[in-house]
Amino acid sequence: MKKNGIRMMALTLASVLLFGAAFPERVTAATGNGGKTETKVSSEPSMLPLYWGSLPFWPENDEDYGDGYSYSTGTDIYTADKDEYPELAKALEKMVGEIEDYYRDLLPLLKKQTDRVYKASDDEWLSVYQEGIFNLCRADENVLSFVYYDNFSGIGDEADPSSYALGVNLDPDTGKSIDLFDVITSKEDLIKAVDKEIADADIYVDEWKAEARKCVKSALTDDVIYSGAESGLSFTIDYNGLMLYFNGEDTGFDDGPCSLLISFSEYPKLFEKKYMSVPESYFTELMTGDFEYIHWFDLDGDGDPEPFALLKEEHDDVDYEYDMSLAWGSSVEELKEAEYFYYANAFLLHEPDMDCIYVETTTENDYQTVHVYEITEDGPEYTGSQEGSLKFNMYPDDEDEPIGYIPNDPESFKMSTTDWTMGTNWLIGDYSAGEDGMPVQNDHYLEYTNTDYLHIKAVTDIDARYMTEGSRKSRKGTIKKGSYVIPYLLGQDDELLVKTEDDRIWTLELEEDEDGYYTYDDERIIDLFEGLSFAG
């Protein structure tokens, strides 16, 4: 196996942070057997409010930048609602804080090794990174489960990228790690199920299967099993069952993490009812990247989950420009609309009568689009595309504000879009999955984010109607020349609401002229205000 000094240090330290000191206590599931206390299990658990963010680390000083190479680290972040789930919020804060410290401290070590490799190579330019990626598997009131991927680009053309998967499973009420033996009813039955599923997994070679069996049987000799390096077994508790992860260090195969599903549908007696109780509708995240990350889902409707992967491939050998395909069984279907991107997120939407894949692409000009594909027996069928982003940072000023969003509940999720009405600004709104799977705006208004009074100023008097916050009564008035305003809300019927420094909220009914410019009272918005900043 190929190993790298920084890489192996990362695995050791990250394992200790996540699965040693951070979550040492065991959670006992209440199932009503084996002397445990019985509790009521709801037929359909509610979704867990969860917030996502991304924190990059770059060299802070000019002298720390490499001459001929770049290097960076970073990590994803999760936070929970402090009022509704205080223990989970504290546990995530502790875990994320330790991971942040790790990737921050890794930066100078990455520079040292990159500098050494660059000086000994013929490469004109090296781009090196190591980052922690969180992939959300399940988030409801019974369990928060996600995979923490430690991804390393490798250094130089001859070095292969690597990815290491660690499952994280937390009880939302206590914030503690969940013991595998509180999820299953029988160790022996789990071993039998694993043997059968490994034998039936045609995507894996016999040598890998033998090592995977050894890994599971060795871990199950312990009395307590938390997911992670210490137990020797990495797992998540998904909406469809128990997902096992096998890394190159486990099996000797360096093609990235592999996974195996022990499904609720196939082995209903193996699992405690609490964890088999799942919402009727949900989003789960799909990993994309340099490897064929294997996911499991019933794509063909026969009742049995099968493996599939989203493949990111270079477009016509152009660097940092990719296309996306869906591979399952012996089929590979190109998702033609999801193309020419340099970065992508993906999610699986499950509804009682429909399943869809959302692919969110970011192209070279940072234009973001969500492409929706319905899963049918014959493969993915394109439904439509919509400008916007489902997984995005907010960069809040207040530590109590959400750091960013990730879709979880199909009935209510946030979406960010770009707007050019008063310069280039960003809007955020609440959406749900429509009957055809496309995002549908729940509220009449979208809200502008990250705006202030420092830039946009009226260049003439503007007559309009206004209200004050909390009031439903509108009055006639005038936005005086020289008044500073901020974009506030944008309605579905092209009503632009702007706010002046006296907290008055003014409504401008917009129209579009023959050249595509927004106007108010036959005057273009760009002629009514100065300080409008447009990107691009």
Coordinates of C-alpha atoms in Angstrom, one line a residue:
M1 CA 0.0 0.0 0.0
K2 CA 1.1 3.6 -0.7
K3 CA 1.4 5.7 2.4
N4 CA 2.4 9.3 3.0
G5 CA 3.8 10.8 6.2
I6 CA 1.3 13.6 6.4
R7 CA -1.5 11.2 5.4
M8 CA -0.9 8.7 8.1
M9 CA -0.5 11.3 10.8
A10 CA -3.9 12.7 9.7
L11 CA -5.6 9.3 10.1
T12 CA -4.2 8.8 13.6
L13 CA -4.9 12.3 14.9
A14 CA -8.4 12.5 13.3
S15 CA -9.4 9.2 14.7
V16 CA -8.4 10.2 18.2
L17 CA -10.2 13.5 17.9
L18 CA -13.4 12.1 16.5
F19 CA -13.7 8.8 18.2
G20 CA -11.6 8.9 21.3
A21 CA -11.7 12.0 23.5
A22 CA -14.6 13.7 21.8
F23 CA -17.3 11.0 22.3
P24 CA -16.2 8.5 24.9
E25 CA -19.5 7.7 26.4
R26 CA -21.9 5.0 25.4
V27 CA -25.5 5.5 24.5
T28 CA -28.0 2.8 25.5
A29 CA -30.9 2.4 23.2
A30 CA -34.3 2.0 24.8
T31 CA -35.7 -1.1 23.2
G32 CA -37.5 -3.0 26.0
N33 CA -35.3 -6.1 25.9
G34 CA -32.2 -7.4 27.5
G35 CA -33.0 -5.5 30.7
K36 CA -33.1 -2.1 29.0
T37 CA -35.8 0.5 29.6
E38 CA -38.6 0.5 27.1
T39 CA -39.5 3.8 25.5
K40 CA -42.1 4.7 22.9
V41 CA -40.8 4.8 19.3
S42 CA -42.6 7.2 17.0
S43 CA -43.8 5.7 13.7
E44 CA -42.2 8.6 11.7
P45 CA -39.5 10.6 13.4
S46 CA -39.2 14.3 12.7
M47 CA -36.3 15.8 10.8
L48 CA -33.3 17.2 12.7
P49 CA -32.5 20.9 12.1
L50 CA -28.8 20.9 11.0
Y51 CA -26.6 23.6 9.7
W52 CA -23.5 23.2 7.5
G53 CA -20.5 25.4 6.8
S54 CA -17.0 25.1 5.2
L55 CA -13.9 26.6 6.8
P56 CA -10.8 26.8 4.6
F57 CA -7.2 27.5 5.8
W58 CA -4.6 29.3 3.7
P59 CA -1.2 30.7 4.4
E60 CA -1.6 33.9 6.5
N61 CA 1.6 35.7 5.5
D62 CA 3.2 36.4 2.1
E63 CA 6.4 34.6 3.1
D64 CA 4.4 31.4 3.8
Y65 CA 3.2 31.1 0.2
G66 CA 5.2 28.7 -2.0
D67 CA 7.1 29.8 -5.1
G68 CA 5.7 27.4 -7.7
Y69 CA 3.0 25.7 -5.7
S70 CA -0.1 26.3 -3.6
Y71 CA -1.3 24.4 -0.5
S72 CA -4.3 24.6 1.7
T73 CA -6.4 22.7 4.3
G74 CA -9.9 23.0 5.5
T75 CA -12.9 21.3 7.0
D76 CA -16.6 21.1 6.9
I77 CA -18.6 22.2 9.9
Y78 CA -22.0 21.0 11.4
T79 CA -24.0 22.8 14.1
A80 CA -27.3 22.0 15.7
D81 CA -30.1 24.1 17.2
K82 CA -28.9 25.0 20.7
D83 CA -32.4 25.4 22.1
E84 CA -33.9 22.3 20.6
Y85 CA -30.9 20.0 20.9
P86 CA -28.5 21.5 23.4
E87 CA -26.4 18.4 24.1
L88 CA -25.9 17.6 20.4
A89 CA -25.0 21.3 19.8
K90 CA -22.3 21.0 22.5
A91 CA -21.0 17.7 21.2
L92 CA -20.7 19.0 17.6
E93 CA -19.0 22.2 18.8
K94 CA -16.4 20.3 20.7
M95 CA -15.8 17.8 17.8
V96 CA -15.6 20.5 15.1
G97 CA -13.3 22.7 17.2
E98 CA -10.8 19.9 17.5
I99 CA -11.0 19.1 13.8
E100 CA -10.5 22.8 13.0
D101 CA -7.4 22.9 15.2
Y102 CA -6.0 19.8 13.5
Y103 CA -6.3 21.1 9.9
R104 CA -5.0 24.5 11.0
D105 CA -2.0 22.9 12.6
L106 CA -1.5 20.7 9.5
L107 CA -0.9 23.7 7.2
P108 CA 2.8 24.3 7.9
L109 CA 3.6 20.6 7.7
L110 CA 1.9 20.4 4.3
K111 CA 4.0 23.4 3.2
K112 CA 7.2 21.7 4.3
Q113 CA 6.5 18.5 2.4
T114 CA 5.1 20.3 -0.7
D115 CA 8.2 22.4 -0.8
R116 CA 10.5 19.4 -0.6
V117 CA 8.6 17.5 -3.4
Y118 CA 8.4 20.6 -5.6
K119 CA 12.2 21.3 -5.4
A120 CA 13.0 17.7 -6.4
S121 CA 10.5 17.5 -9.3
D122 CA 10.2 18.9 -12.8
D123 CA 6.6 20.1 -12.2
E124 CA 6.0 23.8 -13.2
W125 CA 3.2 24.1 -10.6
L126 CA 1.8 22.0 -7.8
S127 CA -1.6 22.4 -6.2
V128 CA -1.9 20.5 -2.9
Y129 CA -4.7 20.2 -0.4
Q130 CA -6.0 18.1 2.5
E131 CA -9.5 18.6 3.8
G132 CA -12.2 17.2 5.9
I133 CA -15.5 16.6 4.1
F134 CA -18.7 15.7 5.9
N135 CA -21.2 13.6 3.9
L136 CA -24.7 13.7 5.5
C137 CA -26.3 10.2 5.6
R138 CA -29.2 10.7 8.0
A139 CA -30.5 13.5 10.3
D140 CA -33.7 12.9 12.2
E141 CA -34.7 12.8 15.9
N142 CA -33.4 9.3 16.3
V143 CA -29.9 9.7 14.9
L144 CA -27.4 12.0 13.3
S145 CA -25.2 10.0 11.0
F146 CA -22.5 11.2 8.6
V147 CA -19.2 10.2 7.1
Y148 CA -16.1 12.2 7.8
Y149 CA -13.8 11.9 4.8
D150 CA -10.2 12.9 5.1
N151 CA -9.2 13.7 1.5
F152 CA -5.7 14.3 0.4
S153 CA -4.7 15.4 -3.1
G154 CA -1.3 13.8 -3.0
I155 CA 1.8 15.8 -3.9
G156 CA 3.1 15.8 -7.5
D157 CA 2.0 14.1 -10.7
E158 CA 3.3 10.7 -9.5
A159 CA 1.3 10.8 -6.2
D160 CA -2.2 9.3 -6.1
P161 CA -5.0 11.1 -4.2
S162 CA -6.4 9.3 -1.2
S163 CA -9.6 9.3 0.8
Y164 CA -10.3 7.9 4.3
A165 CA -13.8 7.4 5.6
L166 CA -14.9 7.5 9.2
G167 CA -18.5 7.1 10.2
V168 CA -20.0 9.3 12.9
N169 CA -23.2 8.4 14.7
L170 CA -24.7 10.6 17.4
D171 CA -27.8 10.5 19.5
P172 CA -29.5 13.9 19.1
D173 CA -30.9 14.0 22.6
T174 CA -27.6 13.2 24.4
G175 CA -25.0 14.1 21.9
K176 CA -23.2 10.8 22.6
S177 CA -21.8 8.3 20.2
I178 CA -24.0 5.3 19.4
D179 CA -22.7 1.8 20.1
L180 CA -23.3 -0.6 17.3
F181 CA -24.6 -3.2 19.7
D182 CA -27.4 -0.8 20.6
V183 CA -28.4 -0.7 16.9
I184 CA -28.4 -4.5 16.2
T185 CA -30.2 -7.3 18.1
S186 CA -27.6 -10.1 17.5
K187 CA -23.9 -10.2 16.8
E188 CA -24.1 -13.6 15.2
D189 CA -26.9 -12.6 12.9
L190 CA -24.9 -9.5 11.8
I191 CA -21.9 -11.7 10.9
K192 CA -24.2 -13.9 8.8
A193 CA -25.7 -10.9 7.1
V194 CA -22.3 -9.5 6.4
D195 CA -21.1 -12.8 5.0
K196 CA -24.1 -13.0 2.7
E197 CA -23.9 -9.4 1.4
I198 CA -20.1 -9.6 0.8
A199 CA -20.6 -12.8 -1.2
D200 CA -23.4 -11.2 -3.3
A201 CA -21.4 -8.0 -3.9
D202 CA -20.3 -8.5 -7.5
I203 CA -18.6 -5.2 -7.6
Y204 CA -15.8 -6.4 -5.3
V205 CA -13.1 -8.9 -6.0
D206 CA -12.6 -12.1 -3.9
E207 CA -9.4 -10.8 -2.3
W208 CA -11.2 -7.7 -1.1
K209 CA -14.1 -9.7 0.2
A210 CA -11.8 -11.9 2.3
E211 CA -10.1 -8.9 3.9
A212 CA -13.5 -7.2 4.6
R213 CA -14.8 -10.3 6.4
K214 CA -11.7 -10.4 8.6
C215 CA -12.2 -6.7 9.4
V216 CA -15.8 -7.1 10.6
K217 CA -15.2 -10.4 12.5
S218 CA -12.2 -8.9 14.3
A219 CA -14.1 -5.8 15.3
L220 CA -17.1 -7.8 16.6
T221 CA -15.0 -9.5 19.3
D222 CA -15.2 -6.3 21.3
D223 CA -18.0 -5.6 23.8
V224 CA -18.5 -2.0 22.7
I225 CA -18.2 -0.8 19.1
Y226 CA -18.1 2.9 18.3
S227 CA -17.5 3.7 14.6
G228 CA -13.8 4.5 14.1
A229 CA -10.2 3.5 14.0
E230 CA -10.2 2.4 17.6
S231 CA -12.8 -0.3 17.0
G232 CA -11.5 -1.2 13.6
L233 CA -15.0 -0.8 12.1
S234 CA -16.4 2.3 10.5
F235 CA -20.2 2.5 10.0
T236 CA -23.2 4.8 9.6
I237 CA -26.8 4.3 10.4
D238 CA -28.6 5.4 7.2
Y239 CA -32.2 5.7 6.2
N240 CA -31.9 2.3 4.5
G241 CA -29.8 0.3 7.0
L242 CA -26.4 -0.1 8.4
M243 CA -23.6 1.1 6.1
L244 CA -20.1 -0.4 6.6
Y245 CA -17.0 1.4 5.3
F246 CA -13.7 -0.2 4.4
N247 CA -10.6 1.9 3.8
G248 CA -7.4 1.0 2.1
E249 CA -5.7 0.5 5.4
D250 CA -8.4 -2.2 6.2
T251 CA -8.3 -4.2 3.0
G252 CA -5.0 -3.4 1.3
F253 CA -6.8 -1.9 -1.7
D254 CA -6.0 1.8 -2.5
D255 CA -9.0 2.7 -4.7
G256 CA -10.7 4.8 -2.1
P257 CA -13.2 3.8 0.6
C258 CA -15.6 1.0 -0.2
S259 CA -19.0 0.5 1.4
L260 CA -21.5 -2.3 2.0
L261 CA -25.1 -2.0 3.0
I262 CA -26.9 -4.3 5.5
S263 CA -30.4 -3.1 4.7
F264 CA -33.4 -2.8 7.0
S265 CA -35.6 -4.3 4.2
E266 CA -33.5 -7.5 3.9
Y267 CA -32.8 -8.0 7.6
P268 CA -35.7 -6.5 9.6
K269 CA -35.1 -8.7 12.7
L270 CA -31.5 -7.7 12.9
F271 CA -32.2 -4.1 13.9
E272 CA -33.8 -2.3 16.9
K273 CA -37.1 -0.6 15.9
K274 CA -35.9 2.8 16.9
Y275 CA -33.4 2.9 14.1
M276 CA -35.7 1.4 11.5
S277 CA -38.2 4.1 12.1
V278 CA -37.4 6.7 9.4
P279 CA -39.2 9.7 7.8
E280 CA -41.3 9.0 4.7
S281 CA -39.4 11.8 2.9
Y282 CA -35.8 12.8 3.2
F283 CA -32.7 14.0 1.5
T284 CA -29.4 12.1 1.8
E285 CA -26.1 13.4 0.5
L286 CA -24.2 11.7 -2.3
M287 CA -20.4 11.9 -2.4
T288 CA -18.6 12.9 -5.6
G289 CA -14.9 13.4 -6.1
D290 CA -11.8 11.7 -7.3
F291 CA -13.0 8.2 -6.4
E292 CA -16.0 6.0 -7.3
Y293 CA -17.8 6.5 -3.9
I294 CA -20.3 3.7 -3.7
H295 CA -23.8 4.4 -2.5
W296 CA -26.7 2.0 -2.1
F297 CA -30.3 2.5 -3.1
D298 CA -33.2 0.7 -4.8
L299 CA -32.8 2.3 -8.2
D300 CA -34.8 -0.2 -10.2
G301 CA -37.7 -0.6 -7.8
D302 CA -37.3 -4.3 -7.1
G303 CA -37.1 -3.8 -3.3
D304 CA -33.4 -4.5 -3.0
P305 CA -30.9 -1.7 -2.8
E306 CA -28.1 -1.9 -5.3
P307 CA -24.7 -0.1 -5.6
F308 CA -24.3 3.0 -7.7
A309 CA -21.8 5.9 -8.0
L310 CA -21.7 9.4 -9.4
L311 CA -18.7 9.6 -11.6
K312 CA -16.9 12.9 -12.1
E313 CA -14.8 12.9 -15.3
E314 CA -12.7 15.5 -17.0
H315 CA -14.5 17.1 -20.0
D316 CA -12.4 16.7 -23.2
D317 CA -9.2 16.5 -21.1
V318 CA -9.7 20.1 -19.9
D319 CA -8.2 20.7 -16.4
Y320 CA -10.8 21.6 -13.7
E321 CA -13.7 21.1 -16.1
Y322 CA -15.8 18.1 -15.5
D323 CA -18.9 16.1 -16.5
M324 CA -21.1 13.8 -14.4
S325 CA -22.4 10.3 -15.0
L326 CA -24.4 7.8 -13.0
A327 CA -23.1 4.3 -12.9
W328 CA -25.1 1.3 -11.6
G329 CA -24.9 -2.4 -12.6
S330 CA -23.5 -2.6 -16.0
S331 CA -24.9 0.8 -17.1
V332 CA -23.3 4.2 -17.2
E333 CA -25.7 7.1 -18.0
E334 CA -24.3 10.5 -18.7
L335 CA -26.1 13.3 -16.9
K336 CA -25.7 15.6 -19.9
E337 CA -27.1 18.8 -18.3
A338 CA -24.6 18.5 -15.4
E339 CA -21.5 19.4 -17.4
Y340 CA -18.6 21.9 -17.7
F341 CA -18.4 22.3 -13.9
Y342 CA -15.4 22.6 -11.6
Y343 CA -17.3 21.7 -8.4
A344 CA -20.4 19.7 -7.6
N345 CA -22.7 18.6 -4.8
A346 CA -25.3 15.9 -5.1
F347 CA -28.3 14.6 -3.1
L348 CA -30.8 11.9 -3.3
L349 CA -34.4 12.9 -2.7
H350 CA -36.7 10.2 -1.5
E351 CA -40.5 10.6 -1.6
P352 CA -43.1 7.9 -1.1
D353 CA -44.0 7.9 -4.8
M354 CA -40.8 9.2 -6.4
D355 CA -37.0 9.3 -6.1
C356 CA -34.8 11.9 -7.6
I357 CA -31.1 12.9 -7.8
Y358 CA -30.2 16.5 -7.4
V359 CA -26.8 17.5 -8.9
E360 CA -25.7 21.1 -8.0
T361 CA -22.9 22.3 -10.3
T362 CA -20.6 25.3 -10.1
T363 CA -19.1 26.4 -13.4
E364 CA -16.1 28.5 -14.2
N365 CA -17.9 31.8 -13.7
D366 CA -19.2 30.6 -10.3
Y367 CA -22.7 30.2 -11.8
Q368 CA -24.6 27.6 -9.7
T369 CA -27.4 25.4 -11.0
V370 CA -29.4 22.5 -9.6
H371 CA -30.2 19.8 -12.1
V372 CA -33.0 17.3 -11.2
Y373 CA -33.2 13.7 -12.4
E374 CA -36.0 11.3 -11.6
I375 CA -34.9 7.7 -10.9
T376 CA -36.8 5.3 -13.1
E377 CA -36.5 1.6 -13.9
D378 CA -34.7 2.6 -17.1
G379 CA -32.3 4.9 -15.4
P380 CA -32.2 8.7 -14.6
E381 CA -34.7 10.9 -16.5
Y382 CA -34.0 14.6 -16.7
T383 CA -36.7 16.7 -15.1
G384 CA -35.3 20.3 -15.2
S385 CA -32.7 22.7 -14.0
Q386 CA -33.0 25.7 -11.7
E387 CA -30.4 28.4 -10.9
G388 CA -29.3 28.3 -7.3
S389 CA -27.4 26.4 -4.6
L390 CA -28.6 24.0 -2.0
K391 CA -25.4 23.7 0.1
F392 CA -23.9 27.1 0.9
N393 CA -22.1 29.2 3.5
M394 CA -23.8 32.2 5.1
Y395 CA -20.7 33.9 6.8
P396 CA -22.8 35.2 9.7
D397 CA -21.9 38.2 11.9
D398 CA -23.7 36.8 14.9
E399 CA -22.4 33.4 16.3
D400 CA -26.0 32.4 17.0
E401 CA -26.9 32.7 13.3
P402 CA -26.7 29.6 11.1
I403 CA -23.3 29.1 9.5
G404 CA -24.9 27.8 6.3
Y405 CA -27.3 25.3 5.0
I406 CA -27.6 21.7 3.6
P407 CA -30.9 20.1 2.4
N408 CA -32.4 17.5 4.8
D409 CA -36.2 17.9 4.9
P410 CA -37.9 17.9 1.5
E411 CA -40.8 19.9 2.9
S412 CA -38.5 22.8 4.0
F413 CA -35.0 23.5 2.8
K414 CA -33.0 26.6 2.0
M415 CA -31.8 27.6 -1.4
S416 CA -29.5 30.5 -2.4
T417 CA -29.8 32.3 -5.8
T418 CA -28.0 35.2 -7.4
D419 CA -29.8 38.4 -8.2
W420 CA -28.8 41.3 -10.5
T421 CA -31.7 43.8 -9.8
M422 CA -29.6 46.2 -7.7
G423 CA -26.1 45.0 -8.5
T424 CA -25.0 41.4 -7.8
N425 CA -26.5 40.2 -4.6
W426 CA -27.6 36.9 -3.1
L427 CA -31.1 35.8 -2.1
I428 CA -32.1 33.1 0.2
G429 CA -35.5 31.5 0.5
D430 CA -37.4 28.5 1.9
Y431 CA -38.2 25.7 -0.7
S432 CA -39.8 22.3 -0.9
A433 CA -39.7 19.5 -3.4
G434 CA -42.6 19.8 -5.8
E435 CA -44.7 17.1 -7.3
D436 CA -42.1 16.6 -10.1
G437 CA -39.2 16.8 -7.7
M438 CA -38.2 20.4 -8.7
P439 CA -37.5 22.9 -5.9
V440 CA -40.6 25.1 -5.3
Q441 CA -40.5 28.4 -3.4
N442 CA -42.6 28.1 -0.2
D443 CA -42.8 31.8 0.6
H444 CA -43.8 34.8 -1.5
Y445 CA -40.5 36.6 -0.8
L446 CA -36.8 35.8 -1.1
E447 CA -34.5 37.6 1.4
Y448 CA -31.3 39.4 0.4
T449 CA -28.3 38.4 2.5
N450 CA -25.1 40.1 3.5
T451 CA -26.2 43.6 2.5
D452 CA -25.4 47.0 4.2
Y453 CA -26.0 50.7 3.9
L454 CA -22.5 51.6 2.8
H455 CA -22.9 51.4 -1.0
I456 CA -26.3 52.0 -2.6
K457 CA -27.7 55.6 -2.7
A458 CA -30.7 57.2 -4.4
V459 CA -29.6 59.7 -7.0
T460 CA -33.0 61.3 -7.3
D461 CA -36.2 61.5 -5.2
I462 CA -38.3 58.3 -5.6
D463 CA -42.0 58.3 -4.8
A464 CA -43.2 55.0 -3.4
R465 CA -45.2 53.3 -0.7
Y466 CA -43.6 52.2 2.6
M467 CA -44.3 50.4 5.8
T468 CA -42.5 50.1 9.0
E469 CA -41.4 46.7 10.4
G470 CA -44.3 45.0 12.3
S471 CA -46.9 47.2 10.6
R472 CA -49.3 46.1 7.8
K473 CA -50.4 49.6 6.9
S474 CA -48.6 51.3 3.9
R475 CA -48.2 55.0 3.4
K476 CA -47.1 57.2 0.5
G477 CA -43.7 58.7 0.8
T478 CA -40.5 59.6 -0.9
I479 CA -37.1 58.1 -0.8
K480 CA -35.1 61.3 -0.7
K481 CA -32.1 61.9 -3.0
G482 CA -28.9 60.9 -1.2
S483 CA -30.7 58.3 1.0
Y484 CA -28.8 55.1 1.5
V485 CA -30.8 51.9 0.9
I486 CA -30.3 48.1 1.1
P487 CA -32.1 45.5 -1.0
Y488 CA -34.4 43.7 1.5
L489 CA -36.9 41.3 -0.1
L490 CA -37.8 40.3 -3.7
G491 CA -41.3 39.0 -4.4
Q492 CA -42.4 36.4 -6.9
D493 CA -44.4 39.2 -8.7
D494 CA -41.3 41.3 -9.2
E495 CA -41.8 43.5 -6.1
L496 CA -38.5 44.9 -4.9
L497 CA -38.5 45.9 -1.2
V498 CA -35.7 48.2 -0.1
K499 CA -35.0 49.4 3.4
T500 CA -33.8 52.9 4.3
E501 CA -31.7 53.8 7.4
D502 CA -34.9 54.9 9.3
D503 CA -36.1 51.2 9.0
R504 CA -38.8 52.1 6.5
I505 CA -39.5 49.3 4.0
W506 CA -40.3 50.7 0.5
T507 CA -42.1 48.7 -2.3
L508 CA -41.0 49.2 -5.9
E509 CA -43.2 47.4 -8.4
L510 CA -40.8 46.4 -11.1
E511 CA -41.2 46.0 -14.9
E512 CA -38.8 44.8 -17.5
D513 CA -38.0 47.0 -20.5
E514 CA -37.3 45.8 -24.1
D515 CA -33.6 45.6 -23.3
G516 CA -34.1 43.4 -20.3
Y517 CA -33.5 46.1 -17.6
Y518 CA -35.7 46.3 -14.6
T519 CA -37.6 49.6 -14.3
Y520 CA -39.7 51.5 -11.8
D521 CA -42.0 54.2 -13.0
D522 CA -40.4 53.9 -16.4
E523 CA -36.9 54.6 -15.0
R524 CA -34.3 51.9 -15.0
I525 CA -33.2 50.8 -11.5
I526 CA -29.5 51.4 -12.5
D527 CA -30.4 55.1 -13.2
L528 CA -32.3 55.6 -9.9
F529 CA -29.4 54.4 -7.6
E530 CA -25.7 54.7 -7.6
G531 CA -23.2 52.3 -6.0
L532 CA -24.6 49.2 -7.6
S533 CA -21.8 46.7 -7.9
F534 CA -22.1 43.9 -10.6
A535 CA -19.9 40.9 -10.6
G536 CA -18.2 39.7 -13.8

